[in-house]
Every structure is written in structure tokens, then in C-alpha cells.
Short mmCIF file of C-alpha atoms and ligand atoms in Angstrom, two decimals:
data_model
loop_
_atom_site.label_atom_id
_atom_site.label_comp_id
_atom_site.label_asym_id
_atom_site.label_seq_id
_atom_site.Cartn_x
_atom_site.Cartn_y
_atom_site.Cartn_z
CA MET A 14 21.04 14.98 23.38
CA SER A 15 21.43 18.36 21.68
CA LYS A 16 20.26 18.65 18.10
CA VAL A 17 23.01 19.33 15.58
CA ALA A 18 22.60 21.98 12.88
CA LEU A 19 24.91 22.77 9.99
CA ILE A 20 24.70 26.30 8.58
CA THR A 21 26.33 27.17 5.28
CA GLY A 22 26.90 30.92 5.01
CA ILE A 23 27.27 31.27 8.77
CA THR A 24 29.38 34.44 8.43
CA GLY A 25 26.54 36.24 6.62
CA GLN A 26 23.68 38.29 8.06
CA ASP A 27 21.19 35.42 8.33
CA GLY A 28 23.80 32.83 9.30
CA ALA A 29 24.83 34.94 12.29
CA TYR A 30 21.29 35.50 13.57
CA LEU A 31 20.32 31.88 12.96
CA ALA A 32 23.41 30.54 14.75
CA GLU A 33 22.59 32.72 17.76
CA TYR A 34 18.94 31.61 17.69
CA LEU A 35 19.77 27.89 17.48
CA ILE A 36 22.45 28.06 20.18
CA GLU A 37 19.89 29.70 22.47
CA LYS A 38 17.62 26.74 21.74
CA GLY A 39 20.33 24.34 22.87
CA TYR A 40 21.64 23.23 19.47
CA VAL A 41 25.22 22.44 18.67
CA VAL A 42 25.85 24.57 15.59
CA HIS A 43 28.40 23.79 12.91
CA GLY A 44 29.13 26.44 10.31
CA ILE A 45 30.84 26.41 6.96
CA LYS A 46 33.10 29.35 6.36
CA ARG A 47 35.03 30.27 3.22
CA ARG A 48 38.74 30.82 3.46
CA ALA A 49 39.52 34.53 3.10
CA SER A 50 42.66 36.56 3.67
CA LEU A 51 40.96 38.16 6.68
CA PHE A 52 39.05 36.34 9.43
CA ASN A 53 35.70 37.67 8.25
CA THR A 54 33.85 36.36 11.31
CA GLU A 55 32.81 39.71 12.82
CA ARG A 56 29.11 38.82 12.84
CA ILE A 57 29.65 35.64 14.87
CA ASP A 58 32.66 36.55 17.02
CA HIS A 59 30.39 36.97 20.07
CA LEU A 60 29.34 33.32 19.69
CA TYR A 61 32.78 31.89 19.00
CA GLN A 62 34.39 29.48 21.44
CA ASP A 63 37.77 27.82 21.21
CA PRO A 64 37.39 24.18 20.18
CA GLN A 65 39.18 23.22 23.42
CA VAL A 66 36.23 24.52 25.46
CA GLU A 67 34.18 21.70 26.95
CA ASN A 68 30.72 21.36 25.34
CA CYS A 69 31.67 23.88 22.67
CA ASN A 70 28.44 24.69 20.81
CA LEU A 71 29.78 26.52 17.75
CA ILE A 72 32.21 24.72 15.47
CA LEU A 73 33.48 26.21 12.22
CA HIS A 74 34.70 24.30 9.18
CA TYR A 75 36.45 25.67 6.13
CA GLY A 76 34.43 24.96 3.02
CA ASP A 77 32.88 26.27 -0.14
CA LEU A 78 29.64 25.60 -1.96
CA THR A 79 31.60 25.11 -5.17
CA ASP A 80 33.54 22.16 -3.69
CA SER A 81 31.45 19.01 -3.48
CA LEU A 82 34.17 16.81 -1.99
CA ASN A 83 34.58 19.19 0.89
CA LEU A 84 30.82 19.54 1.44
CA THR A 85 30.34 15.77 1.44
CA ARG A 86 33.17 15.28 3.92
CA ILE A 87 31.86 17.93 6.31
CA ILE A 88 28.27 16.68 6.17
CA GLY A 89 29.54 13.12 6.75
CA GLU A 90 31.58 14.20 9.78
CA VAL A 91 28.91 16.43 11.30
CA GLN A 92 25.91 14.10 10.70
CA PRO A 93 23.53 17.06 11.09
CA ASP A 94 19.88 16.80 12.06
CA GLU A 95 19.24 20.02 10.15
CA ILE A 96 21.09 21.78 7.35
CA TYR A 97 20.37 25.42 6.63
CA ASN A 98 21.82 26.19 3.20
CA LEU A 99 22.27 29.94 3.40
CA ALA A 100 25.56 30.33 1.53
CA ALA A 101 25.26 32.26 -1.71
CA MET A 102 26.65 35.06 -3.79
CA SER A 103 23.69 37.12 -2.65
CA TYR A 104 24.22 40.53 -4.26
CA VAL A 105 21.91 40.78 -7.28
CA LYS A 106 23.87 43.54 -9.02
CA VAL A 107 27.17 41.65 -8.86
CA SER A 108 25.50 38.55 -10.30
CA PHE A 109 25.43 40.40 -13.64
CA ASP A 110 29.24 40.71 -13.39
CA THR A 111 29.88 37.15 -12.17
CA PRO A 112 27.07 35.07 -13.72
CA GLU A 113 29.01 31.82 -14.06
CA TYR A 114 30.29 31.84 -10.49
CA THR A 115 26.82 32.79 -9.24
CA ALA A 116 25.27 29.85 -11.12
CA ASN A 117 27.88 27.54 -9.64
CA ALA A 118 27.55 28.65 -6.01
CA ASP A 119 23.84 29.56 -5.86
CA GLY A 120 22.51 26.92 -8.26
CA LEU A 121 24.81 23.89 -8.33
CA GLY A 122 25.83 24.51 -4.72
CA VAL A 123 22.32 23.49 -3.66
CA LEU A 124 22.58 20.27 -5.65
CA ARG A 125 25.90 19.49 -3.97
CA VAL A 126 24.35 19.76 -0.51
CA LEU A 127 21.31 17.64 -1.42
CA GLU A 128 23.39 15.02 -3.18
CA ALA A 129 25.83 14.78 -0.27
CA VAL A 130 22.95 14.01 2.09
CA ARG A 131 21.63 11.38 -0.32
CA LEU A 132 25.01 9.70 -0.94
CA LEU A 133 25.78 9.62 2.78
CA ASN A 134 22.46 7.83 3.45
CA LEU A 135 21.38 10.67 5.69
CA ILE A 136 17.91 11.12 4.17
CA PRO A 137 16.06 9.62 7.18
CA LYS A 138 18.02 11.83 9.60
CA THR A 139 18.77 15.18 7.96
CA ARG A 140 16.28 17.93 7.18
CA ILE A 141 17.30 20.63 4.69
CA TYR A 142 16.29 24.27 4.47
CA GLN A 143 17.05 26.02 1.17
CA ALA A 144 17.35 29.82 1.17
CA SER A 145 15.10 30.68 -1.75
CA THR A 146 14.13 34.23 -2.52
CA SER A 147 11.44 36.66 -3.63
CA GLU A 148 13.80 37.52 -6.53
CA LEU A 149 12.32 34.39 -8.16
CA TYR A 150 9.17 36.44 -8.84
CA GLY A 151 11.20 39.14 -10.67
CA LEU A 152 8.85 40.55 -13.28
CA VAL A 153 5.89 39.85 -11.09
CA GLN A 154 3.00 37.87 -12.53
CA GLU A 155 0.69 38.48 -9.58
CA VAL A 156 0.34 40.99 -6.73
CA PRO A 157 0.91 40.10 -3.92
CA GLN A 158 3.20 37.14 -4.54
CA LYS A 159 2.50 33.81 -2.85
CA GLU A 160 3.68 30.20 -3.13
CA THR A 161 1.60 29.56 -6.28
CA THR A 162 2.65 32.73 -8.14
CA PRO A 163 4.63 31.84 -11.30
CA PHE A 164 8.33 32.74 -11.24
CA TYR A 165 9.97 35.16 -13.72
CA PRO A 166 13.59 35.70 -12.60
CA ARG A 167 15.31 38.90 -13.74
CA SER A 168 19.01 38.42 -12.89
CA PRO A 169 21.68 35.72 -13.03
CA TYR A 170 21.26 35.53 -9.25
CA ALA A 171 17.55 34.83 -9.52
CA VAL A 172 18.03 32.32 -12.34
CA ALA A 173 20.61 30.44 -10.25
CA LYS A 174 18.24 30.50 -7.26
CA LEU A 175 15.48 29.17 -9.52
CA TYR A 176 17.59 26.05 -10.10
CA GLY A 177 18.19 25.81 -6.35
CA TYR A 178 14.47 26.05 -5.69
CA TRP A 179 13.46 23.34 -8.17
CA ILE A 180 16.29 20.91 -7.38
CA THR A 181 15.15 21.09 -3.74
CA VAL A 182 11.58 20.29 -4.78
CA ASN A 183 12.83 17.51 -7.06
CA TYR A 184 14.94 15.82 -4.36
CA ARG A 185 11.99 16.04 -2.00
CA GLU A 186 9.71 14.31 -4.50
CA ALA A 187 12.26 11.86 -5.94
CA TYR A 188 13.95 10.71 -2.73
CA LYS A 189 11.39 11.67 -0.06
CA MET A 190 13.84 14.09 1.49
CA HIS A 191 12.71 16.48 4.18
CA ALA A 192 13.83 19.41 2.01
CA SER A 193 11.99 22.75 2.06
CA ASN A 194 12.27 26.17 0.46
CA GLY A 195 11.79 29.39 2.37
CA ILE A 196 10.89 32.02 -0.24
CA LEU A 197 12.06 34.94 1.80
CA PHE A 198 11.38 38.53 0.85
CA ASN A 199 14.04 41.15 1.61
CA HIS A 200 15.11 41.17 5.22
CA GLU A 201 17.49 43.61 6.77
CA SER A 202 19.15 44.44 10.08
CA PRO A 203 22.15 46.21 11.59
CA LEU A 204 24.15 43.20 10.33
CA ARG A 205 23.06 43.69 6.69
CA GLY A 206 25.92 43.88 4.18
CA GLU A 207 26.89 47.49 3.46
CA MET A 208 26.18 47.20 -0.28
CA PHE A 209 22.46 46.44 0.10
CA VAL A 210 20.22 49.45 -0.24
CA THR A 211 18.85 49.73 3.31
CA ARG A 212 22.25 49.51 4.97
CA LYS A 213 23.82 51.80 2.39
CA VAL A 214 21.14 54.34 3.31
CA THR A 215 21.33 54.00 7.11
CA ARG A 216 25.13 54.27 7.03
CA ALA A 217 25.07 57.27 4.70
CA VAL A 218 22.34 59.09 6.62
CA SER A 219 24.27 58.62 9.88
CA ARG A 220 27.45 59.94 8.29
CA ILE A 221 25.70 62.91 6.66
CA ALA A 222 24.16 63.80 10.05
CA MET A 223 27.60 63.83 11.65
CA GLY A 224 29.23 65.85 8.89
CA MET A 225 31.37 62.90 7.80
CA GLN A 226 29.92 62.83 4.30
CA LYS A 227 28.17 65.38 2.08
CA GLU A 228 25.77 63.26 0.06
CA VAL A 229 25.01 59.74 -1.12
CA TYR A 230 24.42 58.51 -4.68
CA MET A 231 21.75 55.91 -5.30
CA GLY A 232 20.30 53.86 -8.16
CA ASN A 233 16.61 53.28 -8.91
CA LEU A 234 14.65 55.18 -6.25
CA SER A 235 11.25 53.95 -7.43
CA SER A 236 11.58 50.21 -6.99
CA LYS A 237 9.51 48.78 -4.15
CA ARG A 238 10.51 46.16 -1.63
CA ASP A 239 8.78 44.23 1.14
CA TRP A 240 11.33 44.64 3.94
CA GLY A 241 11.28 42.67 7.19
CA HIS A 242 13.75 42.20 10.03
CA ALA A 243 16.26 39.34 9.68
CA LYS A 244 15.62 38.27 13.29
CA ASP A 245 12.00 37.48 12.42
CA TYR A 246 13.05 35.67 9.24
CA VAL A 247 15.57 33.27 10.84
CA ARG A 248 12.81 32.24 13.24
CA ALA A 249 10.74 31.31 10.18
CA MET A 250 13.63 29.19 8.83
CA TYR A 251 13.70 27.24 12.07
CA LEU A 252 9.92 26.74 12.03
CA VAL A 253 10.04 25.42 8.45
CA LEU A 254 12.31 22.57 9.57
CA GLN A 255 10.20 21.73 12.63
CA GLN A 256 7.19 20.71 10.48
CA ASP A 257 6.41 17.00 10.06
CA GLN A 258 6.16 17.43 6.30
CA PRO A 259 8.57 19.39 4.10
CA ASP A 260 7.02 22.23 2.09
CA ASP A 261 7.69 25.67 0.59
CA TYR A 262 6.73 28.92 2.30
CA VAL A 263 6.64 32.62 1.46
CA ILE A 264 7.98 34.75 4.32
CA ALA A 265 7.10 38.43 4.01
CA THR A 266 5.48 41.34 5.84
CA GLY A 267 2.88 42.26 3.19
CA VAL A 268 4.00 45.91 3.23
CA THR A 269 5.89 47.42 0.30
CA THR A 270 7.83 50.68 0.24
CA THR A 271 9.86 52.58 -2.36
CA ILE A 272 13.57 53.16 -1.90
CA ARG A 273 12.73 56.89 -1.88
CA ASP A 274 10.39 56.44 1.10
CA PHE A 275 12.90 54.29 2.95
CA ILE A 276 15.43 57.12 2.59
CA LYS A 277 12.90 59.63 3.96
CA MET A 278 12.20 57.31 6.91
CA ALA A 279 15.90 56.95 7.73
CA PHE A 280 16.41 60.74 7.80
CA ALA A 281 13.16 61.25 9.74
CA GLU A 282 14.29 58.77 12.38
CA ILE A 283 16.97 61.27 13.47
CA GLY A 284 14.84 64.41 13.07
CA LEU A 285 15.79 65.36 9.50
CA GLU A 286 13.25 66.02 6.76
CA VAL A 287 14.32 65.65 3.14
CA ILE A 288 12.32 66.59 0.06
CA PHE A 289 12.79 64.88 -3.30
CA LYS A 290 12.86 67.04 -6.45
CA GLY A 291 13.48 66.38 -10.14
CA GLU A 292 13.18 63.20 -12.16
CA ASP A 293 15.15 60.13 -13.22
CA VAL A 294 18.91 60.71 -13.12
CA ASN A 295 18.33 64.35 -12.12
CA GLU A 296 16.33 63.48 -9.02
CA VAL A 297 17.83 64.76 -5.77
CA ALA A 298 16.83 65.05 -2.13
CA VAL A 299 17.36 68.33 -0.33
CA LEU A 300 17.57 68.80 3.43
CA ASN A 301 14.45 70.80 4.30
CA PHE A 302 13.89 70.86 8.05
CA ILE A 303 15.47 69.77 11.33
CA ASP A 304 13.54 68.74 14.40
CA GLU A 305 16.28 69.84 16.77
CA ASN A 306 15.01 67.98 19.83
CA VAL A 307 14.87 64.68 17.98
CA PHE A 308 18.26 65.30 16.36
CA ILE A 309 19.89 66.08 19.70
CA GLU A 310 18.34 63.00 21.28
CA LYS A 311 19.25 60.61 18.45
CA VAL A 312 22.54 62.02 17.17
CA GLY A 313 23.81 64.51 19.73
CA GLU A 314 24.15 68.23 20.32
CA PRO A 315 27.76 68.53 19.11
CA TYR A 316 26.61 67.73 15.55
CA LEU A 317 23.69 70.18 15.42
CA GLU A 318 25.38 73.43 14.29
CA LYS A 319 27.05 71.75 11.33
CA ILE A 320 23.89 70.08 10.02
CA LYS A 321 21.88 73.32 10.43
CA LYS A 322 24.18 74.95 7.87
CA ARG A 323 23.18 72.30 5.34
CA ILE A 324 19.49 73.19 5.09
CA GLY A 325 18.58 73.63 1.41
CA GLU A 326 21.54 71.53 0.24
CA ILE A 327 21.49 68.27 -1.71
CA VAL A 328 22.04 65.18 0.41
CA VAL A 329 20.96 62.44 -2.04
CA GLY A 330 21.62 62.15 -5.79
CA VAL A 331 21.25 59.48 -8.46
CA ASP A 332 24.12 57.78 -10.26
CA PRO A 333 23.10 55.45 -13.12
CA GLN A 334 26.03 53.16 -12.34
CA TYR A 335 23.78 51.66 -9.66
CA PHE A 336 21.00 50.81 -12.13
CA ARG A 337 20.61 47.13 -13.03
CA PRO A 338 20.37 45.79 -16.60
CA THR A 339 17.00 44.28 -15.63
CA GLU A 340 15.23 45.51 -12.52
CA VAL A 341 12.69 43.95 -10.17
CA ASP A 342 10.25 46.84 -9.77
CA LEU A 343 7.78 45.59 -7.19
CA LEU A 344 7.84 42.94 -4.49
CA ILE A 345 5.11 42.40 -1.93
CA GLY A 346 4.54 39.03 -0.34
CA ASP A 347 1.51 37.20 0.97
CA ALA A 348 2.71 35.06 3.89
CA SER A 349 -0.76 33.66 4.78
CA LYS A 350 0.47 30.07 4.48
CA ALA A 351 3.32 30.68 6.93
CA ARG A 352 0.98 32.49 9.31
CA THR A 353 -1.48 29.59 9.30
CA GLN A 354 0.79 26.56 9.09
CA LEU A 355 3.93 27.79 10.88
CA ASN A 356 2.16 30.16 13.23
CA TRP A 357 4.75 32.72 12.12
CA GLU A 358 4.18 36.46 12.51
CA PRO A 359 6.79 39.18 12.13
CA GLU A 360 7.44 41.05 15.38
CA TYR A 361 9.22 44.01 13.78
CA SER A 362 7.41 46.64 11.70
CA LEU A 363 9.26 48.67 9.06
CA ASP A 364 9.43 51.57 11.55
CA ASP A 365 11.06 49.25 14.10
CA LEU A 366 13.53 48.07 11.47
CA VAL A 367 14.54 51.60 10.47
CA LYS A 368 14.92 52.56 14.14
CA ASP A 369 17.08 49.52 14.88
CA MET A 370 19.34 50.10 11.86
CA MET A 371 19.66 53.87 12.42
CA GLU A 372 20.46 53.49 16.13
CA SER A 373 23.11 50.95 15.32
CA ASP A 374 24.72 52.93 12.49
CA VAL A 375 24.73 56.25 14.37
CA LYS A 376 26.53 54.46 17.20
CA LEU A 377 28.93 52.76 14.81
CA MET A 378 29.77 55.93 12.90
CA LYS A 379 30.36 57.83 16.16
CA LYS A 380 32.83 55.16 17.21
CA GLU A 381 34.51 55.16 13.82
CA SER A 382 34.75 58.94 13.71
CA TYR A 383 36.16 58.92 17.25
CA LEU A 384 38.74 56.38 16.23
CA LYS A 385 39.34 58.40 13.05
CA LYS A 386 39.06 55.12 11.19
CA ARG A 387 38.97 55.56 7.44
CA ILE A 388 35.66 54.23 6.18
CA LEU A 389 35.77 53.18 2.57
CA PHE A 390 32.41 54.63 1.80
CA LYS A 391 32.65 56.02 -1.69
CA LYS A 392 33.95 52.85 -3.23
CA TRP A 393 32.00 51.94 -6.34
CA TRP A 394 30.67 48.68 -4.97
CA ILE A 395 28.30 50.45 -2.61
P1 NAP B 2 24.94 37.38 3.01
O1 NAP B 2 24.97 38.26 4.20
O2 NAP B 2 25.49 37.85 1.72
O3 NAP B 2 25.69 36.01 3.42
C1 NAP B 2 26.01 35.05 2.46
C2 NAP B 2 26.88 34.00 3.10
O4 NAP B 2 27.25 33.04 2.12
C3 NAP B 2 28.20 34.54 3.69
O5 NAP B 2 28.52 33.82 4.84
C4 NAP B 2 29.19 34.22 2.57
O6 NAP B 2 30.51 34.10 3.02
C5 NAP B 2 28.67 32.86 2.16
N1 NAP B 2 29.13 32.44 0.84
C6 NAP B 2 29.07 33.11 -0.33
N2 NAP B 2 29.56 32.36 -1.33
C7 NAP B 2 29.96 31.19 -0.78
C8 NAP B 2 30.54 30.01 -1.28
N3 NAP B 2 30.86 29.87 -2.58
N4 NAP B 2 30.80 29.00 -0.43
C9 NAP B 2 30.52 29.10 0.89
N5 NAP B 2 29.98 30.21 1.43
C10 NAP B 2 29.68 31.24 0.61
O7 NAP B 2 23.45 36.88 2.73
P2 NAP B 2 22.19 36.85 3.71
O8 NAP B 2 21.45 38.13 3.57
O9 NAP B 2 22.62 36.37 5.03
O10 NAP B 2 21.28 35.76 2.98
C11 NAP B 2 21.38 34.38 3.32
C12 NAP B 2 20.81 33.56 2.19
O11 NAP B 2 19.45 33.90 1.97
C13 NAP B 2 21.49 33.73 0.85
O12 NAP B 2 21.45 32.50 0.18
C14 NAP B 2 20.62 34.74 0.12
O13 NAP B 2 20.76 34.57 -1.27
C15 NAP B 2 19.26 34.33 0.62
N6 NAP B 2 18.26 35.37 0.71
C16 NAP B 2 18.51 36.54 1.35
C17 NAP B 2 17.51 37.48 1.46
C18 NAP B 2 17.74 38.79 2.20
O14 NAP B 2 16.93 39.71 2.00
N7 NAP B 2 18.74 38.88 3.04
C19 NAP B 2 16.23 37.22 0.94
C20 NAP B 2 16.00 36.00 0.33
C21 NAP B 2 17.01 35.08 0.22
P3 NAP B 2 31.47 35.41 3.17
O15 NAP B 2 31.12 36.00 4.51
O16 NAP B 2 32.81 34.80 3.10
O17 NAP B 2 31.14 36.32 2.03
O1 F7E B 3 18.28 46.35 -3.75
C1 F7E B 3 17.44 49.45 -5.52
C2 F7E B 3 17.82 48.24 -6.35
O2 F7E B 3 20.53 45.37 -3.35
C3 F7E B 3 16.94 46.64 -3.48
C4 F7E B 3 19.33 40.37 -1.64
O3 F7E B 3 19.38 40.04 -0.27
O4 F7E B 3 16.98 40.79 -1.50
C5 F7E B 3 18.22 41.36 -1.87
O5 F7E B 3 18.21 41.72 -3.25
C6 F7E B 3 16.42 47.64 -4.50
C7 F7E B 3 16.71 47.28 -5.96
O6 F7E B 3 18.43 44.12 -2.67
C8 F7E B 3 20.44 51.33 -4.83
O7 F7E B 3 17.88 48.55 -7.73
C9 F7E B 3 18.45 51.73 -5.57
O8 F7E B 3 15.58 47.55 -6.73
O9 F7E B 3 19.12 46.04 -1.37
P1 F7E B 3 19.19 45.49 -2.74
P2 F7E B 3 17.77 43.17 -3.76
O10 F7E B 3 18.35 43.35 -5.10
O11 F7E B 3 16.29 43.31 -3.64
C10 F7E B 3 16.62 39.61 -2.23
C11 F7E B 3 15.32 39.11 -1.68
C12 F7E B 3 17.69 38.59 -2.26
O12 F7E B 3 17.43 37.41 -2.35
C13 F7E B 3 19.08 39.08 -2.44
O13 F7E B 3 20.03 38.11 -2.01
O14 F7E B 3 17.06 48.88 -4.27
N1 F7E B 3 18.53 50.42 -5.31
N2 F7E B 3 19.63 52.31 -5.30
C14 F7E B 3 19.74 50.13 -4.85
N3 F7E B 3 20.28 48.96 -4.43
C15 F7E B 3 21.56 49.00 -4.00
N4 F7E B 3 22.12 47.85 -3.55
N5 F7E B 3 22.30 50.16 -3.99
C16 F7E B 3 21.78 51.36 -4.41
O15 F7E B 3 22.46 52.38 -4.42
#
């Protein structure tokens, strides 16, 4: 008999990779998808099967983490062996604009899932993974951060996730649920949402290289993040639920990098060197040097003449609209517990991640420029 998993947030970055991973392992995967005016299933379209297909192994349900009746009905119908609660309003900056909704979806949403499992008498059967986050550490109280580091959330998103973390622990202790938190540090991929900093950078660098865009405006260039690859991190989620005992785990690479250095790495990946000058809101990056062989190999000869004319010009600036009211300056995780108990190791380095994202975005932008598709790049939300 195949195991049955239910993934909330299946249309997101992690939901898509996790669905693919579990289907490869022979699971039947059910996913909860919000109703939207567009399909919004691009990340999982390659996995989709019509429900009429025999032994269909991906089944989607309309639902929302703010709707407990609907969650209880779906969980009752699906009778999952494992629930991965990945759905969330996950963009920290927007949580300052929509704090009440964020608390509802990211905080109370977790309670709704746990309570549905309890009310449906599924505790002996269903294991629950809660998508907790390194944002819980916020104003960090210890470096590096591990499972025992005190939390100090710095955004409505992180405060909502704090509730999600503790209600998961409480249901585990109160009702003996197999409910675990993965405290995941930032993880990225070619499927990362375009508003998050790494993807914003890899898209912009690809477009600048092809002459589709002059420059990109960023927020705080000095904050530091511990970035891993989402493919490694969904594997950790799976491992968390395969343990006999539920527990909480930090998942991180142990390497931290500034936004500024990530930008340099993205340009360097396609043979472009940028130099940062100035300070604070006046900081800029200027195109300094082109390794023509690398550029031709990674981007293509037709784009070379145009980019050569841009040497000495500004390609990155700062716009304070991207600053946050309270910032998380430094994240670096210690995943020793996951390494020892889950036997989890990341396979991708930061270099591998940058390469994967740049290759994908160069390809994507070439296709979009060929199709002359209008890319809404300069919209304020990215
Ligand atoms: P993501 O790409 O933003 O995906 C979030 C998913 O949640 C999407 O499928 C979204 O649906 C869905 N969603 C949002 N609000 C919902 C609601 N009210 N009801 C039902 N579904 C809803 O996020 P991700 O990067 O995959 O992250 C997955 C989870 O891990 C999130 O909980 C996030 O907070 C957490 N996390 C992420 C990271 C990271 O670095 N990626 C690190 C730590 C923790 P739409 O497609 O319709 O928007
Ligand atoms: O910002 C700085 C920004 O939006 C990273 C979510 O998945 O990971 C993510 O949250 C850093 C911050 O991710 C821009 O100020 C500078 O310091 O990519 P981000 P995040 O806020 O760390 C955690 C673990 C989650 O749980 C969340 O769900 O980059 N930054 N300039 C910028 N950030 C953005 N987005 N855009 C900029 O222009």
C-alpha cells in the first residue's frame, strides 16, 4: 500500500519539490491549493495528472489555511499518513503590511491543522511536519543558532510562526502527537518566488546581461543569510517524519553570506565582475570587468557587444523602499542535530545554488525575450 501524504502549500517552492520527491518514493500525494483567478500551478504542472487516470498519484483539493471547516473535511477524506504544513504567507516584508492575515494563516492555520487531526481521531495514524523558520531567531541571541537558541522574532511573519512553532510543541506534549518542527534556514532554487532576494538578483543579473534591463534596486545589502538549496531541504522534511519520535530540528548549511556578496557571485557566475562603492542608500555596484570566454559560454556571443559598452556603469543601486521596519541582520545555523540524528547533509554548496539559479534564469530570460513577453520586473513588490 502506498503511503499517503497531504501537503498544504503545494503550489509553492517547497511544496513543488516535496511533491516530486514523495511521488518518486511511491507516495500518493494530496495537495491543498488556494482558489485564485489564475491556475497558479506552474511549479507542479509537470506532476499533474487528470483525476481520471488510473492510480493517479497527485490529487489537488481547493482549500485555505484560514478555513478550518474545509481543512477538517479534507484531512478527514484523505486520511493522510503524513501532513506537511507548508502553506503560509511567507514574504517577511509583506507581513508588515498584512499582519492580521499573516497571524491568521501562519499562526492559527497551524492550530487548525493540528486540531483537525485531533478531532478526527487521527493521532495514532497521522504524522505532522510544521514549516518553522530561522526567522524565529530574529535578533539573534547566539551565533550560530541551534535548537536551544532563544527566539526573538522581528516581524509579524516571525511572530505568527512563533505561535505555529509552540502550538506544534504543545500538541505533541499534550496529546502525544507525532508533530515536529523543521526550523529551516533560507533555502532557494530556480523555483523561488521572484520577490525573495536571491531570485530577484538572479533574474535581474540575467536581464542586465542580455540588455533587457539597466540596473536593479535593492534594500539592505549588509544582512547575512545562511542559504541552502530547497531540494536538500525538502529531503530533510521527509526525514523528520520518518523518525520514531517527533522532535524539532534546525536545517542549515552553516555558511553565511551578505546580500552584497550574493550579488557579486551571481554576476561572477556569468563572467561579470562588479565593484561596490559608496555607503548606505548611496551604495552602488559598477560593472568593472568582463571575462569574455565565460560570458560567451554562459550567456552567448550575441549579447557580448552590448554588455561591453556598459563597463563603468551602475548596475545595482539601493532604494530604501525595500528596507524593513525591523531587520534580521545575521542568520547562520548549526544543523549538528540533523546531521547526527537524521543523517542529513546538504548536497548543494552556495556556489552550486548560484550556478543552478543563474543557469535557469538566463535560459528563462532568453525564452521570454525571444517571445517578447512583457516581464513585470520593475513592479514595486520586487
Ligand atoms: P512559498 O513559495 O511562498 O509557498 C507558500 C505556499 O503557501 C504557496 O503554495 C501558497 O499558495 C500557499 N499559501 C499561502 N497562504 C495560504 C493560505 N492562506 N491557505 C492555503 N495556502 C496558502 O513558500 P516556500 O518557500 O515554499 O516555503 C514553504 C513554507 O516554509 C512556508 O510556510 C514558509 O513560511 C516556510 N519557510 C520557508 C523558508 C524558505 O527559505 N523558503 C525557510 C523557512 C521556512 P499560492 O501559490 O496560492 O500563493
Ligand atoms: O530577504 C534583504 C532583506 O526576502 C533576505 C522567507 O522564505 O527566509 C525568507 O525570508 C534578506 C533580508 O528572505 C532586498 O532585507 C535586501 O535581510 O529573500 P528575503 P527572508 O526575509 O530572509 C525565511 C527563512 C523565511 O522563513 C521566509 O518565509 O535580503 N534584502 N534587498 C532584500 N530582500 C528582498 N526580498 N528584496 C530586496 O530587494
